[in-house]
Coordinates of C-alpha atoms in Angstrom, one line a residue:
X1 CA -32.7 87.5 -52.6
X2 CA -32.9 86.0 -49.3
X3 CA -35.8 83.7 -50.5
X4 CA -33.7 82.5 -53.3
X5 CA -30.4 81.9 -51.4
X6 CA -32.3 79.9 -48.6
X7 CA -34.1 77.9 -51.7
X8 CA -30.8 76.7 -53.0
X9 CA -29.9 75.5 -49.5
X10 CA -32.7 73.8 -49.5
X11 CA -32.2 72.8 -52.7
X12 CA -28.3 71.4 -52.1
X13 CA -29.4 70.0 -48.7
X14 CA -32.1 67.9 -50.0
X15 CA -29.7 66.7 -53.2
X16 CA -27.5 65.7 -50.4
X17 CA -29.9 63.6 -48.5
X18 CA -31.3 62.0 -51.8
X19 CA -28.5 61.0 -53.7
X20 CA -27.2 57.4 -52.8
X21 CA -23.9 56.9 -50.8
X22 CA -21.2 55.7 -53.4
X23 CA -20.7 51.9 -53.3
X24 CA -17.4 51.0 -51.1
X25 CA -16.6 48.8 -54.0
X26 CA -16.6 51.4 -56.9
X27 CA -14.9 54.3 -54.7
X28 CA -11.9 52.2 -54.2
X29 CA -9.0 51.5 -56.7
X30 CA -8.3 47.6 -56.8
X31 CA -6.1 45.1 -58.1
X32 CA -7.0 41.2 -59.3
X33 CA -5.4 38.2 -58.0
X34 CA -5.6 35.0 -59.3
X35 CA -7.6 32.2 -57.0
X36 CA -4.7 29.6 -57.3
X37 CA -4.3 26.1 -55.6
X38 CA -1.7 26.7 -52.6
X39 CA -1.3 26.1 -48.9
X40 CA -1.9 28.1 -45.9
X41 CA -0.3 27.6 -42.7
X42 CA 1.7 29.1 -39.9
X43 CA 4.3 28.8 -37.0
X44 CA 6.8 30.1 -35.0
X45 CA 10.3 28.8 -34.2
X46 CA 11.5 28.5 -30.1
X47 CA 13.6 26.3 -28.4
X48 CA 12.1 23.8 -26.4
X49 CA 14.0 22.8 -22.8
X50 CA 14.5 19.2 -22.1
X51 CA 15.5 18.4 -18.5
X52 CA 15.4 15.3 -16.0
X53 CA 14.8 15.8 -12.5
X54 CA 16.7 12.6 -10.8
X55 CA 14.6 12.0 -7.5
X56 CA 16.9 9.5 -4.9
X57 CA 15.8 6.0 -5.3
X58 CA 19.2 3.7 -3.5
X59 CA 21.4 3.8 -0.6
X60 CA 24.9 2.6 -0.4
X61 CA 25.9 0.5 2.7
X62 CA 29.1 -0.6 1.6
X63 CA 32.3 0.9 3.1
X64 CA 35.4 1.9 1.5
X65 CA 36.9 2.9 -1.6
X66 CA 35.2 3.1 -4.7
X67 CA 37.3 1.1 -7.0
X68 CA 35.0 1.2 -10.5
X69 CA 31.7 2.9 -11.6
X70 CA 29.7 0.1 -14.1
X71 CA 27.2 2.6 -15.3
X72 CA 26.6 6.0 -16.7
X73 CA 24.1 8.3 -15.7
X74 CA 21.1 7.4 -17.6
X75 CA 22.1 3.6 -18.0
X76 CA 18.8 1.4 -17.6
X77 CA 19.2 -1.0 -14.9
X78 CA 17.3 -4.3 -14.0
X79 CA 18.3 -7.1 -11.1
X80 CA 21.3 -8.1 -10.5
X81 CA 22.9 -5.2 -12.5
X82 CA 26.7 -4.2 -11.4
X83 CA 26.4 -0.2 -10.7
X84 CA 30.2 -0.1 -9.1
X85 CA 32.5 -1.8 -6.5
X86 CA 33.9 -0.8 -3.4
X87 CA 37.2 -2.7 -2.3
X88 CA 36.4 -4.6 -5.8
X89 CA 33.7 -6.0 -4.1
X90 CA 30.8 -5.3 -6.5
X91 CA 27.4 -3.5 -5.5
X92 CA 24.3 -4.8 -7.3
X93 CA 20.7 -3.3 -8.1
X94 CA 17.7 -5.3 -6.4
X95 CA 13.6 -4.4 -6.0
X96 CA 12.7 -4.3 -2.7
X97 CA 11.6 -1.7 -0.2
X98 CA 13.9 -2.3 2.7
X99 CA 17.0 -0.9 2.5
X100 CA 20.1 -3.5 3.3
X101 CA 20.7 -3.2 6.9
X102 CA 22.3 -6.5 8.6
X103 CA 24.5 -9.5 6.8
X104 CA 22.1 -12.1 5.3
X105 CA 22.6 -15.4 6.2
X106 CA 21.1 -19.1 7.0
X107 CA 18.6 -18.0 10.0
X108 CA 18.0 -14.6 8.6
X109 CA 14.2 -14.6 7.9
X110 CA 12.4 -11.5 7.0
X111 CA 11.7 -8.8 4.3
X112 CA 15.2 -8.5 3.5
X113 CA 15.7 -11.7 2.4
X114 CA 12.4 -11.7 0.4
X115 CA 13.8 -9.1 -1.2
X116 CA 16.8 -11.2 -1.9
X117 CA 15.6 -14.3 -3.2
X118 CA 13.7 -12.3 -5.4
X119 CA 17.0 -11.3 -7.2
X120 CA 18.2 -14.5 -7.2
X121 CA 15.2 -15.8 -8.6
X122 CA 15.3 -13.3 -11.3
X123 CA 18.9 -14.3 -11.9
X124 CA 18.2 -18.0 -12.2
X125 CA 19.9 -19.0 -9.1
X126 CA 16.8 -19.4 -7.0
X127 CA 14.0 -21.7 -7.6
X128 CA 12.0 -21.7 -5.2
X129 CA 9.3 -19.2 -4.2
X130 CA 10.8 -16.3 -2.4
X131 CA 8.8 -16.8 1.2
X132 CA 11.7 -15.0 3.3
X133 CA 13.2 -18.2 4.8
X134 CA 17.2 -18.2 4.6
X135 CA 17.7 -22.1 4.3
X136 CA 19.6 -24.9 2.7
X137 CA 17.8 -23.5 -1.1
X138 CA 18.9 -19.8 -0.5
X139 CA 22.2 -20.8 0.8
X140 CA 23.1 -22.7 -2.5
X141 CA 21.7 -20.0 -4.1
X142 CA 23.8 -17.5 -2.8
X143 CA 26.9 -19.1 -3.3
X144 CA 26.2 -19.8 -6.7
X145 CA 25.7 -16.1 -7.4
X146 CA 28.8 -15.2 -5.5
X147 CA 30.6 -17.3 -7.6
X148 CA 29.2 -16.0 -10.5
X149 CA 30.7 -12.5 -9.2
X150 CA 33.9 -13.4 -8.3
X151 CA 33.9 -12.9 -4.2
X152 CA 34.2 -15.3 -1.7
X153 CA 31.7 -18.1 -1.8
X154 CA 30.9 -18.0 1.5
X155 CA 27.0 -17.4 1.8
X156 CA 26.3 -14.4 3.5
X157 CA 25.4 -11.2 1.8
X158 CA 26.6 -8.0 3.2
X159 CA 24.6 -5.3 3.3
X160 CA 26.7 -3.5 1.2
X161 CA 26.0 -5.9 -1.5
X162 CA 22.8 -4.9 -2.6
X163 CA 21.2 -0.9 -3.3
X164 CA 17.2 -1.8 -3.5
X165 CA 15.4 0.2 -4.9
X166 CA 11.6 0.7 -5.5
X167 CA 10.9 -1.3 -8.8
X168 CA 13.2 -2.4 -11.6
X169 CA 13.9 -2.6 -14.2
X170 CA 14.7 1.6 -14.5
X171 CA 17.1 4.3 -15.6
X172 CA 19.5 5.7 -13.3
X173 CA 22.2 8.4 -12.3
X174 CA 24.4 7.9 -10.0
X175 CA 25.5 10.7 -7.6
X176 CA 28.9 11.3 -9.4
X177 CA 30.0 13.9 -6.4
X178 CA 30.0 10.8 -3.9
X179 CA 30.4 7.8 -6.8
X180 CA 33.8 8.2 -8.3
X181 CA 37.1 5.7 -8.7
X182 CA 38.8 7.0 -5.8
X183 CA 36.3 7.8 -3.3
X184 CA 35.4 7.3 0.1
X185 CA 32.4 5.7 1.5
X186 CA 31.2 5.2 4.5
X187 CA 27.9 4.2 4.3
X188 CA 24.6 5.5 4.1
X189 CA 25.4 7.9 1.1
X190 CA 21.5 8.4 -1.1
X191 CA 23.7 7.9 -4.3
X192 CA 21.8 6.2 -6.9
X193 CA 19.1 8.6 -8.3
X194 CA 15.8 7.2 -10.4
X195 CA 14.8 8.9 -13.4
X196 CA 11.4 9.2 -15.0
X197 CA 10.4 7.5 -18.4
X198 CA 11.0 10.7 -19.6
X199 CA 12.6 14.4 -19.5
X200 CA 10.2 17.2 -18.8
X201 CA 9.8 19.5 -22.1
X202 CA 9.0 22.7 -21.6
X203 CA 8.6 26.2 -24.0
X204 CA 10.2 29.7 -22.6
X205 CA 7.6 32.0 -24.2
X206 CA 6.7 35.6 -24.0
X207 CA 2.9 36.4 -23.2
X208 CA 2.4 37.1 -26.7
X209 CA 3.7 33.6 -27.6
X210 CA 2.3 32.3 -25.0
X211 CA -1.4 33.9 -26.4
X212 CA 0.0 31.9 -30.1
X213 CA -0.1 28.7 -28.2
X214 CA -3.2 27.7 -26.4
X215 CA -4.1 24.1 -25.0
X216 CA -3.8 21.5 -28.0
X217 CA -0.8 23.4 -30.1
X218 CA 1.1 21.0 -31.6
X219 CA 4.9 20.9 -31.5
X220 CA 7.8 19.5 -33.4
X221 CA 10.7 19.1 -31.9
X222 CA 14.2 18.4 -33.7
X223 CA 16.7 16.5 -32.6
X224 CA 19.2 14.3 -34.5
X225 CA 17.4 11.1 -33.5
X226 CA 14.3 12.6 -35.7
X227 CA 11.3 14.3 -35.5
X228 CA 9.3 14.3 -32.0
X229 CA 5.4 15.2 -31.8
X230 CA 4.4 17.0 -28.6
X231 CA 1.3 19.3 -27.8
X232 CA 0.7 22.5 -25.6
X233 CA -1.0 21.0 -22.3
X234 CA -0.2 23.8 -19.7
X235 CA 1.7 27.3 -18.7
X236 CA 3.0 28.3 -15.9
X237 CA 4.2 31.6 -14.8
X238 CA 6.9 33.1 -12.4
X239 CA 7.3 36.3 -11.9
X240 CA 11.3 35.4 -11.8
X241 CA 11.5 33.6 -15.0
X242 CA 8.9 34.0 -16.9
X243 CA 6.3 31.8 -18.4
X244 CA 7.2 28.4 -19.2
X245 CA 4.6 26.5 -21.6
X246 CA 4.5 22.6 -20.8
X247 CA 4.2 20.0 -23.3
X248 CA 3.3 16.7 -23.2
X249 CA 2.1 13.4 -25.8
X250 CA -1.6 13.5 -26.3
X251 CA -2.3 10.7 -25.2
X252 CA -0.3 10.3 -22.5
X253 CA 2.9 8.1 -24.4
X254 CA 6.4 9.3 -24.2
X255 CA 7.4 12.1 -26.7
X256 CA 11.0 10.3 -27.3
X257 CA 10.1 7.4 -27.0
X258 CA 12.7 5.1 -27.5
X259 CA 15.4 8.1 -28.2
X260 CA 14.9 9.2 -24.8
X261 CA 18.2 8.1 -23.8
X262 CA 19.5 10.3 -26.1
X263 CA 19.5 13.5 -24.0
X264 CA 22.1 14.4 -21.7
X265 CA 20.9 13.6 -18.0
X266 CA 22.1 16.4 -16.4
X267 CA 21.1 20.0 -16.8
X268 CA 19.4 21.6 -19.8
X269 CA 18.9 20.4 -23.6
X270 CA 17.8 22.7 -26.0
X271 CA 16.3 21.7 -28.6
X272 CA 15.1 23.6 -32.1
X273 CA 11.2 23.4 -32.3
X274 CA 8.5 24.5 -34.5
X275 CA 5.3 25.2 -32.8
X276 CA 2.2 25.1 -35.5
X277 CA -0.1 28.1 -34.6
X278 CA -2.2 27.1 -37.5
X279 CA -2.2 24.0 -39.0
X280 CA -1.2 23.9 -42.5
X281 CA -4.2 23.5 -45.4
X282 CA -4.1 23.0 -48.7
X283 CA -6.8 24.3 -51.5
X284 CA -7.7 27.3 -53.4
X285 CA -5.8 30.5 -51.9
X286 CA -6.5 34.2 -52.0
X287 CA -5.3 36.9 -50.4
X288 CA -7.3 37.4 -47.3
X289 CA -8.1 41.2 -48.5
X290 CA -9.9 40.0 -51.0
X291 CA -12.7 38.7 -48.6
X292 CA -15.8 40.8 -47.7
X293 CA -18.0 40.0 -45.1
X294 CA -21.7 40.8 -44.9
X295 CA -23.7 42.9 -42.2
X296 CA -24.8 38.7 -41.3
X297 CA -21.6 37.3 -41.1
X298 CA -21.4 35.7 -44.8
X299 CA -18.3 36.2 -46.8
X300 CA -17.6 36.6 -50.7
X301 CA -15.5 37.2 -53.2
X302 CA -15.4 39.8 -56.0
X303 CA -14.2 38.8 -59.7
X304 CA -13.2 41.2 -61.8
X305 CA -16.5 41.3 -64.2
X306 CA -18.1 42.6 -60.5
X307 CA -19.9 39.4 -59.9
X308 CA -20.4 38.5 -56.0
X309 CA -19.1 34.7 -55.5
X310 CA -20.5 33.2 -51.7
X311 CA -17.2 31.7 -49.9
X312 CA -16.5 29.4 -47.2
X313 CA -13.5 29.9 -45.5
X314 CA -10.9 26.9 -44.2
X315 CA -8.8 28.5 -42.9
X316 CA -6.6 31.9 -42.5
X317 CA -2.6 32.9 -41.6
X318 CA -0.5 35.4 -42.6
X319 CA -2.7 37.2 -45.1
X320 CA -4.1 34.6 -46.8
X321 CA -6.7 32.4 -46.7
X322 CA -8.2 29.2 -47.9
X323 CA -11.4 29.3 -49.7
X324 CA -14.3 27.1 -50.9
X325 CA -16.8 28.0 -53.6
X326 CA -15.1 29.7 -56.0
X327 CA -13.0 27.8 -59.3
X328 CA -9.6 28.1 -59.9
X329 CA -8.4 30.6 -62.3
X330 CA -11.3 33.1 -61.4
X331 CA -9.6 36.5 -61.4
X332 CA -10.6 38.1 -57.8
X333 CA -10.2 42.1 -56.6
X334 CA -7.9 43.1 -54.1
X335 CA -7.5 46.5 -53.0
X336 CA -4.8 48.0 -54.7
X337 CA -2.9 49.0 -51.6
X338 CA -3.1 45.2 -50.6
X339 CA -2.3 43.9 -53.9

């Protein structure tokens, strides 16, 4: 009895070893899908930040009471431009590094009055070549622009008359706590502020959005002006705030461009973005459960006769995928708890 019961162990241990493993493909239960053109694509909706960071650029030396403000923060200003007056006595934008500092007149040599013949030669009132020289040329020149401002033609240019700044022609914001109808100067107030060509743009993200977005992620950014293109360049992370993604122009150009001076110039702007994670394809689409993939890394298909179809794939999101090497129509399996 014994030799018979330890015969059919044998005999049920080597049926086990010897019968081949079911195939994976006929032990489960699928479904077919239809290999259909489509499109594949994904991306997530955030709010991109859009913020200037004004940096002082002018100096007011004129005294008194500000009597009108000529621009608004954001205004783009070149020489000669009117930013406000104080006493009615307006104060003009001019390139120059030298702040105003003394009264200008016929004897005054230096930097300064480079700086001032410049303007005047960029207004039309000075022809000569600005060399520094306050002489009989300047002189005209000067009283021909104070004419054309309405103040006394006498030739001598207060130092409150011009803010010089670094180069022109540029966007600005004036310092609206110290530059407002009513206020009082004294002189030497940093009021007008420079702004870059452009806000900075920025994504607050989560560090599993910020694992979505890597280097080269394009962005599209909404706005009423249109459409703006920006890509993923660079995080940043505070242990405060958060993670911050920056964005930039690939190749270095503005993302408004022209609409720049849309956006407010002080504080935040959000703005409604869509940030691609995968770009969108188009071709034949399956689901992506319907892909198998080989011990050596190639993938196929299934149709529903059981026939193996070799596949290349484009490109993946969401649960489906983008094939190549299969025709429309073909019928493909899907595992039934997929389907």
């Amino acid at each position: 009895m014994a030799a018979l019961v330890a015969g059919a162990g044998i005999g049920w241990a080597g049926a086990t070893v010897l019968t081949p493993a079911k195939d994976v493909l006929e032990s489960t239960s699928f479904t077919h899908v239809e290999v259909v053109p489509g499109e594949v694509g994904s991306s997530i909706n955030l709010n991109t930040v859009a913020e200037w960071t004004p940096v002082p650029i002018g100096t007011n030396q004129a005294s008194g009471t500000v009597t009108t403000v000529e621009v608004t923060a954001g205004d783009e200003v070149t020489h000669g431009s009117v930013l406000y007056t104080v006493n009615l006595r307006p104060v003009v934008i001019g390139q120059g590094a030298v702040p105003g500092f003394r009264p200008l007149a016929r004897g005054t040599d230096g930097a300064d009055t480079q700086q001032m013949q410049g303007l005047l030669a960029a207004l039309g009132f000075f022809k000569g070549t600005p060399d520094g020289k306050f002489g009989a040329a300047t002189d005209a020149a000067v009283r021909a622009w104070q004419k054309s401002l309405g103040i006394p033609r006498d030739g001598v240019v207060q130092p409150g008359d011009i803010v010089f700044v670094p180069s022109l022609p540029t966007r600005v914001a004036l310092d609206t706590e110290v530059i407002h109808r009513g206020a009082s100067l004294a002189g030497g107030e940093a009021v007008v502020r420079g702004l870059s060509v452009e806000p900075a743009f920025t994504v607050p993200v989560s560090d599993n959005q910020s694992a979505m977005m890597p280097n080269g992620t394009r962005v599209e950014i909404v706005t009423d002006a249109g459409t703006w293109e920006a890509f993923v360049v660079d995080r940043v992370t505070d242990p405060a705030s958060g993670t911050v993604v920056k964005l930039a122009d690939v190749d270095g150009a503005s993302i408004c461009g022209d609409d720049c001076a849309s956006l407010p110039v002080t504080g935040q702007t959000l703005l409604r973005s869509r940030i691609v994670t995968v770009e969108t394809v188009q071709g034949l689409v399956v689901p992506s459960a319907a892909l198998l993939s080989s011990a050596g890394g190639a993938v196929s298909v299934v149709d529903e006769a059981g026939q193996s179809h070799p596949v290349t794939v484009v490109t993946s999101a969401r649960g489906m995928s983008v094939i190549e090497g299969v025709a429309a129509g073909v019928r493909v399996r899907v595992p039934a708890s997929e389907g």
